[in-house]
mmCIF file of C-alpha atoms and ligand atoms in Angstrom:
data_model
loop_
_atom_site.group_PDB
_atom_site.id
_atom_site.type_symbol
_atom_site.label_atom_id
_atom_site.label_comp_id
_atom_site.label_asym_id
_atom_site.label_seq_id
_atom_site.Cartn_x
_atom_site.Cartn_y
_atom_site.Cartn_z
ATOM 1 C CA MET A 359 -15.227 -9.463 -8.121
ATOM 2 C CA GLY A 360 -19.332 -9.315 -8.636
ATOM 3 C CA GLU A 361 -19.482 -10.016 -5.392
ATOM 4 C CA HIS A 362 -18.581 -6.810 -4.340
ATOM 5 C CA GLY A 363 -21.052 -4.797 -6.096
ATOM 6 C CA GLY A 364 -23.784 -4.700 -4.379
ATOM 7 C CA ILE A 365 -21.801 -3.905 -1.177
ATOM 8 C CA ALA A 366 -22.832 0.010 -0.002
ATOM 9 C CA PRO A 367 -19.895 1.865 0.065
ATOM 10 C CA THR A 368 -20.794 3.961 2.940
ATOM 11 C CA PHE A 369 -20.583 1.794 6.604
ATOM 12 C CA LEU A 370 -22.307 2.451 9.324
ATOM 13 C CA PHE A 371 -19.630 3.347 12.073
ATOM 14 C CA SER A 372 -21.527 4.715 14.926
ATOM 15 C CA HIS A 373 -21.545 1.453 16.915
ATOM 16 C CA LEU A 374 -18.103 1.087 16.233
ATOM 17 C CA SER A 375 -17.361 3.972 19.519
ATOM 18 C CA SER A 376 -16.181 0.679 21.626
ATOM 19 C CA PRO A 377 -13.865 0.730 25.128
ATOM 20 C CA PHE A 378 -11.772 -1.770 23.904
ATOM 21 C CA ILE A 379 -10.331 0.063 20.763
ATOM 22 C CA GLY A 380 -6.916 0.082 20.981
ATOM 23 C CA ASP A 381 -6.771 -1.632 24.012
ATOM 24 C CA SER A 382 -4.244 -4.903 22.545
ATOM 25 C CA SER A 383 -5.245 -6.682 26.202
ATOM 26 C CA VAL A 384 -8.536 -7.010 24.931
ATOM 27 C CA ILE A 385 -8.554 -11.215 24.425
ATOM 28 C CA ALA A 386 -9.811 -10.538 20.290
ATOM 29 C CA SER A 387 -13.372 -12.575 19.229
ATOM 30 C CA ASN A 388 -13.044 -11.569 16.129
ATOM 31 C CA GLU A 389 -10.660 -12.326 14.251
ATOM 32 C CA GLY A 390 -9.712 -13.480 11.468
ATOM 33 C CA THR A 391 -7.510 -13.540 7.480
ATOM 34 C CA VAL A 392 -7.776 -11.003 4.679
ATOM 35 C CA ILE A 393 -8.593 -12.902 1.805
ATOM 36 C CA ARG A 394 -9.635 -10.726 -0.559
ATOM 37 C CA HIS A 395 -8.746 -6.495 -1.118
ATOM 38 C CA HIS A 396 -11.313 -4.696 -3.389
ATOM 39 C CA LEU A 397 -11.417 -0.957 -3.948
ATOM 40 C CA GLY A 398 -11.543 -0.026 -0.028
ATOM 41 C CA HIS A 399 -13.576 -3.308 0.962
ATOM 42 C CA TYR A 400 -11.765 -6.303 2.712
ATOM 43 C CA ALA A 401 -13.015 -9.828 2.857
ATOM 44 C CA VAL A 402 -11.574 -11.199 6.020
ATOM 45 C CA GLN A 403 -12.105 -14.331 6.522
ATOM 46 C CA THR A 404 -13.309 -16.469 10.289
ATOM 47 C CA ALA A 405 -13.734 -19.615 10.800
ATOM 48 C CA ASP A 406 -17.120 -20.012 10.060
ATOM 49 C CA ARG A 407 -17.890 -16.763 8.003
ATOM 50 C CA VAL A 408 -16.593 -14.003 5.845
ATOM 51 C CA VAL A 409 -17.054 -10.621 6.551
ATOM 52 C CA VAL A 410 -16.974 -7.309 4.449
ATOM 53 C CA CYS A 411 -14.663 -4.956 5.997
ATOM 54 C CA ALA A 412 -13.499 -0.990 6.127
ATOM 55 C CA LEU A 413 -9.863 0.175 8.262
ATOM 56 C CA SER A 414 -10.068 2.245 10.551
ATOM 57 C CA SER A 415 -8.976 5.823 9.880
ATOM 58 C CA ARG A 416 -7.100 5.224 13.049
ATOM 59 C CA LEU A 417 -5.269 2.762 12.168
ATOM 60 C CA ARG A 418 -4.640 4.261 8.670
ATOM 61 C CA LYS A 419 -3.522 7.126 10.175
ATOM 62 C CA GLN A 420 -1.030 5.166 13.042
ATOM 63 C CA LEU A 421 0.428 3.408 9.549
ATOM 64 C CA GLU A 422 0.464 5.814 7.417
ATOM 65 C CA TYR A 423 1.181 9.085 9.073
ATOM 66 C CA PRO A 424 2.871 8.286 12.686
ATOM 67 C CA GLN A 425 4.001 12.477 13.073
ATOM 68 C CA ALA A 426 0.371 13.381 11.520
ATOM 69 C CA ALA A 427 -0.571 16.268 13.457
ATOM 70 C CA PRO A 428 -4.233 15.326 15.079
ATOM 71 C CA GLY A 429 -7.257 17.812 14.463
ATOM 72 C CA SER A 430 -5.196 19.239 10.933
ATOM 73 C CA ARG A 431 -8.161 19.335 8.499
ATOM 74 C CA ARG A 432 -5.784 19.755 6.156
ATOM 75 C CA GLN A 433 -3.194 15.782 6.767
ATOM 76 C CA ARG A 434 -6.921 13.793 7.328
ATOM 77 C CA VAL A 435 -7.315 14.678 3.959
ATOM 78 C CA GLN A 436 -4.659 14.220 2.230
ATOM 79 C CA SER A 437 -4.213 10.536 4.365
ATOM 80 C CA VAL A 438 -7.755 9.165 2.811
ATOM 81 C CA ARG A 439 -6.369 10.025 -0.340
ATOM 82 C CA ARG A 440 -2.465 8.676 0.114
ATOM 83 C CA VAL A 441 -3.730 5.911 1.903
ATOM 84 C CA ARG A 442 -5.295 4.392 -1.807
ATOM 85 C CA VAL A 443 -2.211 4.227 -3.380
ATOM 86 C CA ILE A 444 -0.300 2.636 -0.459
ATOM 87 C CA ASP A 445 -2.119 -0.289 2.061
ATOM 88 C CA PRO A 446 -1.708 -1.085 5.104
ATOM 89 C CA VAL A 447 -3.470 -4.087 4.927
ATOM 90 C CA ALA A 448 -2.542 -6.845 2.825
ATOM 91 C CA VAL A 449 -4.012 -10.528 1.937
ATOM 92 C CA GLY A 450 -2.869 -12.440 4.416
ATOM 93 C CA ASP A 451 -2.649 -10.552 6.810
ATOM 94 C CA ARG A 452 -4.615 -11.329 10.367
ATOM 95 C CA VAL A 453 -6.758 -8.966 11.364
ATOM 96 C CA ILE A 454 -8.834 -8.417 14.694
ATOM 97 C CA PHE A 455 -12.262 -6.459 13.639
ATOM 98 C CA ASN A 456 -15.142 -5.322 15.200
ATOM 99 C CA ASP A 457 -18.289 -6.145 14.341
ATOM 100 C CA GLY A 458 -21.442 -4.065 12.506
ATOM 101 C CA GLU A 459 -24.443 -5.224 10.206
ATOM 102 C CA ASP A 460 -25.221 -8.319 8.021
ATOM 103 C CA ASN A 461 -21.257 -9.435 8.227
ATOM 104 C CA THR A 462 -19.345 -6.293 7.823
ATOM 105 C CA GLY A 463 -17.198 -4.755 10.383
ATOM 106 C CA MET A 464 -14.116 -2.659 11.000
ATOM 107 C CA ILE A 465 -10.653 -3.730 11.309
ATOM 108 C CA ARG A 466 -9.415 -1.855 13.832
ATOM 109 C CA GLU A 467 -5.925 -4.341 14.738
ATOM 110 C CA VAL A 468 -3.594 -5.716 12.148
ATOM 111 C CA CYS A 469 -1.402 -8.883 13.930
ATOM 112 C CA PRO A 470 1.912 -9.421 13.984
ATOM 113 C CA ARG A 471 3.316 -10.696 10.033
ATOM 114 C CA ARG A 472 5.776 -13.386 10.134
ATOM 115 C CA ASN A 473 6.228 -11.778 6.565
ATOM 116 C CA LYS A 474 5.337 -9.910 3.987
ATOM 117 C CA VAL A 475 5.783 -9.099 0.214
ATOM 118 C CA SER A 476 6.262 -5.697 -1.324
ATOM 119 C CA ARG A 477 7.216 -4.112 -3.811
ATOM 120 C CA ARG A 478 8.387 0.360 -4.173
ATOM 121 C CA ALA A 479 4.995 2.085 -5.250
ATOM 122 C CA SER A 480 5.161 2.363 -9.140
ATOM 123 C CA GLY A 481 5.313 5.630 -10.305
ATOM 124 C CA GLY A 482 8.670 7.315 -8.873
ATOM 125 C CA SER A 483 7.574 6.617 -5.398
ATOM 126 C CA GLN A 484 9.942 5.646 -2.676
ATOM 127 C CA LYS A 485 6.461 3.924 -0.742
ATOM 128 C CA GLU A 486 6.453 0.717 -0.289
ATOM 129 C CA GLN A 487 3.560 -1.443 -1.689
ATOM 130 C CA LEU A 488 2.705 -4.183 0.143
ATOM 131 C CA LEU A 489 1.067 -7.451 -1.751
ATOM 132 C CA ALA A 490 0.484 -10.276 0.602
ATOM 133 C CA ALA A 491 2.173 -11.114 4.088
ATOM 134 C CA ASN A 492 2.187 -14.320 5.812
ATOM 135 C CA VAL A 493 3.134 -16.374 2.794
ATOM 136 C CA ASP A 494 5.325 -19.692 3.246
ATOM 137 C CA GLN A 495 5.836 -19.725 -0.358
ATOM 138 C CA ILE A 496 6.682 -18.122 -3.855
ATOM 139 C CA VAL A 497 5.606 -19.253 -6.823
ATOM 140 C CA PRO A 498 6.960 -17.017 -9.993
ATOM 141 C CA ILE A 499 4.875 -18.166 -12.942
ATOM 142 C CA VAL A 500 7.169 -17.917 -16.419
ATOM 143 C CA SER A 501 5.465 -18.981 -19.282
ATOM 144 C CA ALA A 502 7.005 -21.062 -22.464
ATOM 145 C CA ARG A 503 5.489 -18.032 -24.722
ATOM 146 C CA GLU A 504 2.457 -15.862 -24.670
ATOM 147 C CA PRO A 505 3.892 -13.917 -23.370
ATOM 148 C CA ASP A 506 7.587 -15.216 -23.741
ATOM 149 C CA PRO A 507 8.951 -15.332 -20.644
ATOM 150 C CA ASP A 508 11.174 -12.181 -18.418
ATOM 151 C CA TRP A 509 13.665 -13.484 -17.080
ATOM 152 C CA HIS A 510 13.986 -9.470 -15.089
ATOM 153 C CA LEU A 511 11.562 -9.753 -14.270
ATOM 154 C CA LEU A 512 11.431 -13.535 -12.741
ATOM 155 C CA ASP A 513 14.821 -12.660 -11.647
ATOM 156 C CA ARG A 514 13.446 -9.834 -9.581
ATOM 157 C CA MET A 515 10.807 -12.230 -8.543
ATOM 158 C CA LEU A 516 12.958 -13.656 -6.725
ATOM 159 C CA GLY A 517 15.182 -11.830 -5.027
ATOM 160 C CA ILE A 518 11.811 -10.659 -2.973
ATOM 161 C CA ALA A 519 11.283 -13.301 -1.937
ATOM 162 C CA GLU A 520 15.302 -13.625 -0.636
ATOM 163 C CA TRP A 521 14.702 -9.957 0.851
ATOM 164 C CA GLN A 522 11.951 -11.848 2.960
ATOM 165 C CA ARG A 523 13.272 -15.112 3.637
ATOM 166 C CA ILE A 524 10.623 -17.058 1.900
ATOM 167 C CA PRO A 525 10.968 -20.219 -0.206
ATOM 168 C CA ALA A 526 10.098 -19.805 -3.739
ATOM 169 C CA ALA A 527 9.934 -21.896 -6.525
ATOM 170 C CA VAL A 528 8.741 -21.177 -10.032
ATOM 171 C CA CYS A 529 6.125 -22.254 -12.560
ATOM 172 C CA LEU A 530 7.466 -22.860 -16.262
ATOM 173 C CA ASN A 531 3.334 -22.645 -17.288
ATOM 174 C CA LYS A 532 2.066 -23.276 -20.903
ATOM 175 C CA LEU A 533 4.537 -26.598 -22.043
ATOM 176 C CA ASP A 534 2.956 -27.242 -24.659
ATOM 177 C CA LEU A 535 3.602 -23.821 -26.290
ATOM 178 C CA ALA A 536 7.828 -24.850 -26.254
ATOM 179 C CA ASP A 537 10.157 -28.103 -27.399
ATOM 180 C CA GLU A 538 10.275 -29.678 -23.499
ATOM 181 C CA THR A 539 14.201 -30.365 -24.208
ATOM 182 C CA TRP A 540 13.909 -26.082 -24.439
ATOM 183 C CA ALA A 541 12.476 -25.639 -21.387
ATOM 184 C CA HIS A 542 14.376 -27.868 -19.329
ATOM 185 C CA ARG A 543 17.438 -26.191 -20.996
ATOM 186 C CA VAL A 544 16.728 -22.778 -19.470
ATOM 187 C CA MET A 545 15.493 -23.396 -16.170
ATOM 188 C CA GLN A 546 18.385 -25.737 -15.480
ATOM 189 C CA SER A 547 20.237 -22.407 -14.201
ATOM 190 C CA TYR A 548 17.743 -21.905 -11.143
ATOM 191 C CA GLU A 549 17.092 -25.550 -10.176
ATOM 192 C CA ALA A 550 21.417 -25.462 -9.769
ATOM 193 C CA MET A 551 20.377 -22.543 -7.884
ATOM 194 C CA GLY A 552 17.952 -24.739 -5.367
ATOM 195 C CA TYR A 553 14.854 -23.322 -6.825
ATOM 196 C CA PRO A 554 11.899 -26.302 -7.339
ATOM 197 C CA VAL A 555 10.590 -26.122 -10.956
ATOM 198 C CA VAL A 556 7.563 -27.343 -12.140
ATOM 199 C CA TYR A 557 6.926 -27.316 -15.498
ATOM 200 C CA THR A 558 2.888 -26.918 -16.218
ATOM 201 C CA SER A 559 0.152 -27.104 -18.812
ATOM 202 C CA ILE A 560 -3.119 -26.615 -18.285
ATOM 203 C CA VAL A 561 -3.963 -28.358 -22.073
ATOM 204 C CA SER A 562 -1.353 -31.036 -21.935
ATOM 205 C CA GLY A 563 -2.238 -31.862 -18.317
ATOM 206 C CA ALA A 564 1.690 -31.533 -17.115
ATOM 207 C CA GLY A 565 3.087 -30.720 -14.513
ATOM 208 C CA LYS A 566 0.009 -31.002 -12.568
ATOM 209 C CA ASP A 567 -0.006 -33.580 -9.211
ATOM 210 C CA ALA A 568 3.995 -31.910 -9.155
ATOM 211 C CA PHE A 569 2.435 -28.507 -8.858
ATOM 212 C CA PHE A 570 -0.449 -29.645 -6.140
ATOM 213 C CA ASN A 571 1.691 -30.911 -3.838
ATOM 214 C CA LEU A 572 3.878 -28.427 -3.793
ATOM 215 C CA LEU A 573 0.891 -26.122 -2.676
ATOM 216 C CA CYS A 574 -0.919 -28.425 -0.862
ATOM 217 C CA GLY A 575 -1.008 -27.227 2.588
ATOM 218 C CA ARG A 576 1.464 -24.166 2.314
ATOM 219 C CA THR A 577 -0.069 -20.976 1.792
ATOM 220 C CA THR A 578 1.425 -19.811 -1.800
ATOM 221 C CA LEU A 579 1.741 -16.798 -3.622
ATOM 222 C CA PHE A 580 1.409 -16.745 -7.180
ATOM 223 C CA MET A 581 3.045 -14.753 -8.832
ATOM 224 C CA GLY A 582 4.375 -13.251 -12.370
ATOM 225 C CA PRO A 583 2.959 -10.710 -16.068
ATOM 226 C CA SER A 584 -0.193 -10.882 -17.175
ATOM 227 C CA GLY A 585 -1.282 -13.773 -19.138
ATOM 228 C CA VAL A 586 0.718 -16.060 -17.784
ATOM 229 C CA GLY A 587 -1.877 -18.471 -16.756
ATOM 230 C CA LYS A 588 -2.141 -17.654 -13.465
ATOM 231 C CA SER A 589 -5.466 -17.749 -12.685
ATOM 232 C CA SER A 590 -6.015 -20.850 -15.229
ATOM 233 C CA LEU A 591 -3.750 -22.486 -12.889
ATOM 234 C CA LEU A 592 -5.918 -22.204 -9.791
ATOM 235 C CA ASN A 593 -8.728 -23.090 -11.852
ATOM 236 C CA TYR A 594 -7.403 -25.738 -13.735
ATOM 237 C CA LEU A 595 -6.010 -27.533 -9.955
ATOM 238 C CA GLN A 596 -8.997 -26.241 -8.109
ATOM 239 C CA PRO A 597 -12.201 -27.100 -10.405
ATOM 240 C CA GLY A 598 -15.532 -25.173 -9.274
ATOM 241 C CA LEU A 599 -13.385 -21.658 -8.674
ATOM 242 C CA HIS A 600 -13.990 -20.263 -12.058
ATOM 243 C CA LEU A 601 -11.809 -17.176 -11.949
ATOM 244 C CA ARG A 602 -11.688 -14.868 -14.599
ATOM 245 C CA THR A 603 -8.800 -15.487 -17.523
ATOM 246 C CA GLY A 604 -9.190 -13.635 -20.328
ATOM 247 C CA PRO A 605 -6.748 -13.770 -23.789
ATOM 248 C CA ILE A 606 -3.641 -13.042 -24.669
ATOM 249 C CA SER A 607 -3.850 -9.298 -26.531
ATOM 250 C CA LYS A 608 -3.408 -10.282 -30.261
ATOM 251 C CA ALA A 609 -1.130 -7.042 -31.197
ATOM 252 C CA THR A 610 1.261 -6.710 -27.437
ATOM 253 C CA GLY A 611 1.544 -10.684 -27.275
ATOM 254 C CA GLU A 612 1.094 -9.826 -23.324
ATOM 255 C CA GLY A 613 -2.284 -10.428 -21.096
ATOM 256 C CA THR A 614 -5.572 -7.926 -21.198
ATOM 257 C CA HIS A 615 -4.654 -7.399 -17.105
ATOM 258 C CA THR A 616 -7.765 -9.654 -16.134
ATOM 259 C CA THR A 617 -7.426 -10.362 -12.637
ATOM 260 C CA THR A 618 -7.767 -7.310 -11.086
ATOM 261 C CA HIS A 619 -7.150 -7.753 -6.569
ATOM 262 C CA THR A 620 -5.249 -10.034 -5.292
ATOM 263 C CA GLU A 621 -7.895 -13.420 -3.656
ATOM 264 C CA LEU A 622 -6.531 -16.291 -1.353
ATOM 265 C CA VAL A 623 -7.478 -18.968 -2.301
ATOM 266 C CA ALA A 624 -8.797 -21.943 0.038
ATOM 267 C CA LEU A 625 -7.491 -25.880 -1.213
ATOM 268 C CA ASP A 626 -10.505 -28.295 -0.910
ATOM 269 C CA LYS A 627 -6.731 -30.352 0.593
ATOM 270 C CA GLY A 628 -5.162 -27.525 2.432
ATOM 271 C CA GLY A 629 -3.423 -24.618 2.156
ATOM 272 C CA PHE A 630 -4.188 -21.136 0.035
ATOM 273 C CA VAL A 631 -2.950 -19.599 -3.310
ATOM 274 C CA GLY A 632 -2.840 -15.900 -3.869
ATOM 275 C CA ASP A 633 -4.142 -14.884 -7.273
ATOM 276 C CA MET A 634 -2.350 -11.915 -8.165
ATOM 277 C CA PRO A 635 -2.983 -9.333 -10.860
ATOM 278 C CA GLY A 636 -0.388 -9.032 -13.350
ATOM 279 C CA VAL A 637 3.221 -7.708 -12.541
ATOM 280 C CA ARG A 638 4.687 -5.602 -14.821
ATOM 281 C CA GLU A 639 7.761 -3.810 -13.283
ATOM 282 C CA PHE A 640 8.923 -4.964 -9.444
ATOM 283 C CA TYR A 641 11.301 -2.912 -7.552
ATOM 284 C CA LEU A 642 12.458 -4.132 -4.523
ATOM 285 C CA TYR A 643 11.066 -1.256 -1.500
ATOM 286 C CA ASP A 644 13.820 -0.303 0.418
ATOM 287 C CA ILE A 645 16.921 -2.667 -0.292
ATOM 288 C CA PRO A 646 20.331 -1.239 0.707
ATOM 289 C CA PRO A 647 22.670 -1.914 -2.322
ATOM 290 C CA GLU A 648 25.110 -3.812 -0.661
ATOM 291 C CA ASP A 649 22.247 -6.071 -0.055
ATOM 292 C CA ILE A 650 22.027 -7.097 -3.370
ATOM 293 C CA PRO A 651 24.337 -9.525 -4.095
ATOM 294 C CA LEU A 652 22.779 -11.854 -1.726
ATOM 295 C CA LEU A 653 19.447 -11.880 -3.427
ATOM 296 C CA PHE A 654 21.454 -14.107 -6.004
ATOM 297 C CA ARG A 655 22.267 -16.947 -5.367
ATOM 298 C CA ASP A 656 24.275 -18.071 -7.627
ATOM 299 C CA PHE A 657 27.111 -15.484 -6.650
ATOM 300 C CA HIS A 658 26.519 -17.064 -2.835
ATOM 301 C CA PRO A 659 29.510 -19.395 -3.774
ATOM 302 C CA HIS A 660 31.881 -16.101 -5.173
ATOM 303 C CA LEU A 661 31.392 -13.513 -2.599
ATOM 304 C CA ALA A 662 34.092 -14.371 0.038
ATOM 305 C CA ALA A 663 36.678 -14.601 -2.779
ATOM 306 C CA CYS A 664 36.462 -11.006 -4.618
ATOM 307 C CA ARG A 665 39.522 -8.950 -3.602
ATOM 308 C CA PHE A 666 37.722 -5.812 -1.986
ATOM 309 C CA ARG A 667 35.387 -6.498 0.680
ATOM 310 C CA ASP A 668 33.351 -4.521 -0.017
ATOM 311 C CA CYS A 669 32.959 -5.225 -4.013
ATOM 312 C CA SER A 670 29.986 -4.100 -6.597
ATOM 313 C CA HIS A 671 31.247 -6.821 -8.635
ATOM 314 C CA ILE A 672 30.468 -4.624 -11.320
ATOM 315 C CA HIS A 673 33.949 -2.649 -12.223
ATOM 316 C CA GLU A 674 36.676 -4.253 -9.040
ATOM 317 C CA PRO A 675 39.827 -6.223 -10.197
ATOM 318 C CA ASN A 676 40.125 -9.217 -9.117
ATOM 319 C CA CYS A 677 36.261 -9.807 -9.121
ATOM 320 C CA ALA A 678 35.348 -13.370 -7.757
ATOM 321 C CA VAL A 679 31.620 -13.186 -9.367
ATOM 322 C CA LYS A 680 32.402 -11.468 -12.676
ATOM 323 C CA ALA A 681 35.198 -14.284 -13.243
ATOM 324 C CA ALA A 682 32.192 -17.004 -12.154
ATOM 325 C CA ARG A 683 29.955 -14.995 -14.565
ATOM 326 C CA ASN A 684 33.376 -15.384 -17.437
ATOM 327 C CA ALA A 685 33.513 -19.349 -16.708
ATOM 328 C CA GLY A 686 30.004 -19.061 -17.178
ATOM 329 C CA LYS A 687 29.664 -20.102 -13.355
ATOM 330 C CA ILE A 688 26.876 -17.511 -13.367
ATOM 331 C CA ALA A 689 24.812 -17.520 -16.305
ATOM 332 C CA PRO A 690 25.500 -14.599 -18.043
ATOM 333 C CA GLN A 691 21.472 -12.881 -17.953
ATOM 334 C CA ARG A 692 21.372 -13.521 -14.410
ATOM 335 C CA TYR A 693 24.706 -11.595 -14.163
ATOM 336 C CA GLU A 694 22.825 -8.694 -16.472
ATOM 337 C CA SER A 695 19.737 -8.796 -14.155
ATOM 338 C CA TYR A 696 22.006 -8.144 -11.202
ATOM 339 C CA LEU A 697 23.422 -5.005 -12.446
ATOM 340 C CA LYS A 698 20.039 -3.758 -13.749
ATOM 341 C CA LEU A 699 18.988 -4.237 -10.030
ATOM 342 C CA ARG A 700 22.110 -2.047 -8.978
ATOM 343 C CA GLU A 701 21.195 0.993 -11.676
ATOM 344 C CA ARG A 702 17.730 0.367 -10.883
ATOM 345 C CA PRO A 703 16.740 -1.073 -7.781
HETATM 346 N N1 GTP B 1770 -1.793 -22.698 -24.520
HETATM 347 C C1 GTP B 1770 -1.940 -22.665 -23.044
HETATM 348 N N2 GTP B 1770 -2.865 -21.696 -22.136
HETATM 349 C C2 GTP B 1770 -2.462 -21.612 -21.249
HETATM 350 C C3 GTP B 1770 -2.366 -21.988 -20.185
HETATM 351 N N3 GTP B 1770 -2.810 -21.680 -19.156
HETATM 352 C C4 GTP B 1770 -3.130 -21.062 -19.137
HETATM 353 N N4 GTP B 1770 -3.326 -20.380 -20.805
HETATM 354 C C5 GTP B 1770 -4.176 -18.795 -21.277
HETATM 355 O O1 GTP B 1770 -3.302 -17.811 -21.682
HETATM 356 C C6 GTP B 1770 -4.307 -17.237 -20.943
HETATM 357 C C7 GTP B 1770 -4.473 -15.773 -19.836
HETATM 358 O O2 GTP B 1770 -4.934 -16.563 -19.134
HETATM 359 P P1 GTP B 1770 -4.889 -15.991 -17.420
HETATM 360 O O3 GTP B 1770 -5.017 -17.350 -16.203
HETATM 361 O O4 GTP B 1770 -5.770 -15.237 -17.721
HETATM 362 O O5 GTP B 1770 -3.503 -15.058 -16.924
HETATM 363 P P2 GTP B 1770 -3.395 -14.609 -15.914
HETATM 364 O O6 GTP B 1770 -1.552 -14.673 -15.483
HETATM 365 O O7 GTP B 1770 -4.157 -15.274 -14.300
HETATM 366 O O8 GTP B 1770 -3.529 -12.847 -16.123
HETATM 367 P P3 GTP B 1770 -3.643 -11.267 -15.217
HETATM 368 O O9 GTP B 1770 -4.956 -11.934 -14.315
HETATM 369 O O10 GTP B 1770 -4.171 -10.062 -16.301
HETATM 370 O O11 GTP B 1770 -2.354 -11.085 -14.151
HETATM 371 C C8 GTP B 1770 -5.629 -17.673 -21.287
HETATM 372 O O12 GTP B 1770 -6.539 -17.023 -22.549
HETATM 373 C C9 GTP B 1770 -5.311 -19.167 -20.607
HETATM 374 O O13 GTP B 1770 -6.097 -19.661 -21.538
HETATM 375 C C10 GTP B 1770 -1.691 -23.039 -21.032
HETATM 376 O O14 GTP B 1770 -1.206 -23.820 -20.115
HETATM 377 N N5 GTP B 1770 -1.256 -22.825 -22.107
HETATM 378 MG MG1 MG B 1771 -5.630 -13.796 -13.924
HETATM 379 ZN ZN1 ZN B 1772 32.909 -8.863 -6.724
#
């Protein structure tokens, strides 16, 4: 966090009137991966250095305001204000930047993404908020206690992964605070759906090797509410990182929102892990309601057997999903999650 403190808020961009701006036929020499974003500054990792970049206004406008009237002053002011809410560049993005002085620069292009992890921005907005790009897997982290598991939030995080077709595995952390039999029982339905589950504790050391193997050589995004131990797990797996961790509030039993911005951390043995700030709510961006059942892997075997092809699995007769739920083949808590997602995607 602290390393941003010394960066001057204004960059000198006069030297950036390069004839190459916007010409994608030019072979980029300045290419890198965004490993951190904080307050409008993007840390871009290249082969040999980290460059702190700002975003070109052309890029912001192009992505934020496709129909912005050129030359309209009001539009320009609005765009700068709104860009802060929804960011067109995410951690994990490959970007092309123009070099400035003292390892500063300006991002002028985002390379095509393999995938992206996003959510609908909070506050009733219909806009997309990018959380990360180009990840190999998503690992939602749930703590056994302190805070208690939020199963619906887990289903939403897995839903995001399914929607983007990104592989997911689940980590149940703070195993030292729980009964192991209980832990395996509550995770059994997720294992049955084919999600790998690792059971970890930074106190007892449980699950260290299994978790490490899961992360090695891949780009992983950790997700989960505040306080489940995302940063602690990373510190534990890779000593020397010194990511900030924080206590659980006695008053609320929740975390205290210690991590404030997403950071991609390189593992010594290969691979990257994105440590994210705790997420309290996770609304899906731009999903057609009829596609929501597809986010539930445990629904898949039953979907073709409903009487109506466009069955919503809520009130129709002869619904195979509801039948599976009543027969114990779909966990009641998963079906509840589905109803909540239909109500408020
Ligand atoms: N008992 C126990 N405590 C843990 C474990 N892992 C983390 N903690 C504690 O949980 C608290 C929160 O840990 P953090 O790593 O800051 O949690 P976080 O998920 O990064 O939280 P945010 O950054 O706020 O999203 C700290 O007090 C950790 O020491 C664990 O396995 N067992
Ligand atoms: Mg953290
Ligand atoms: Zn149905």
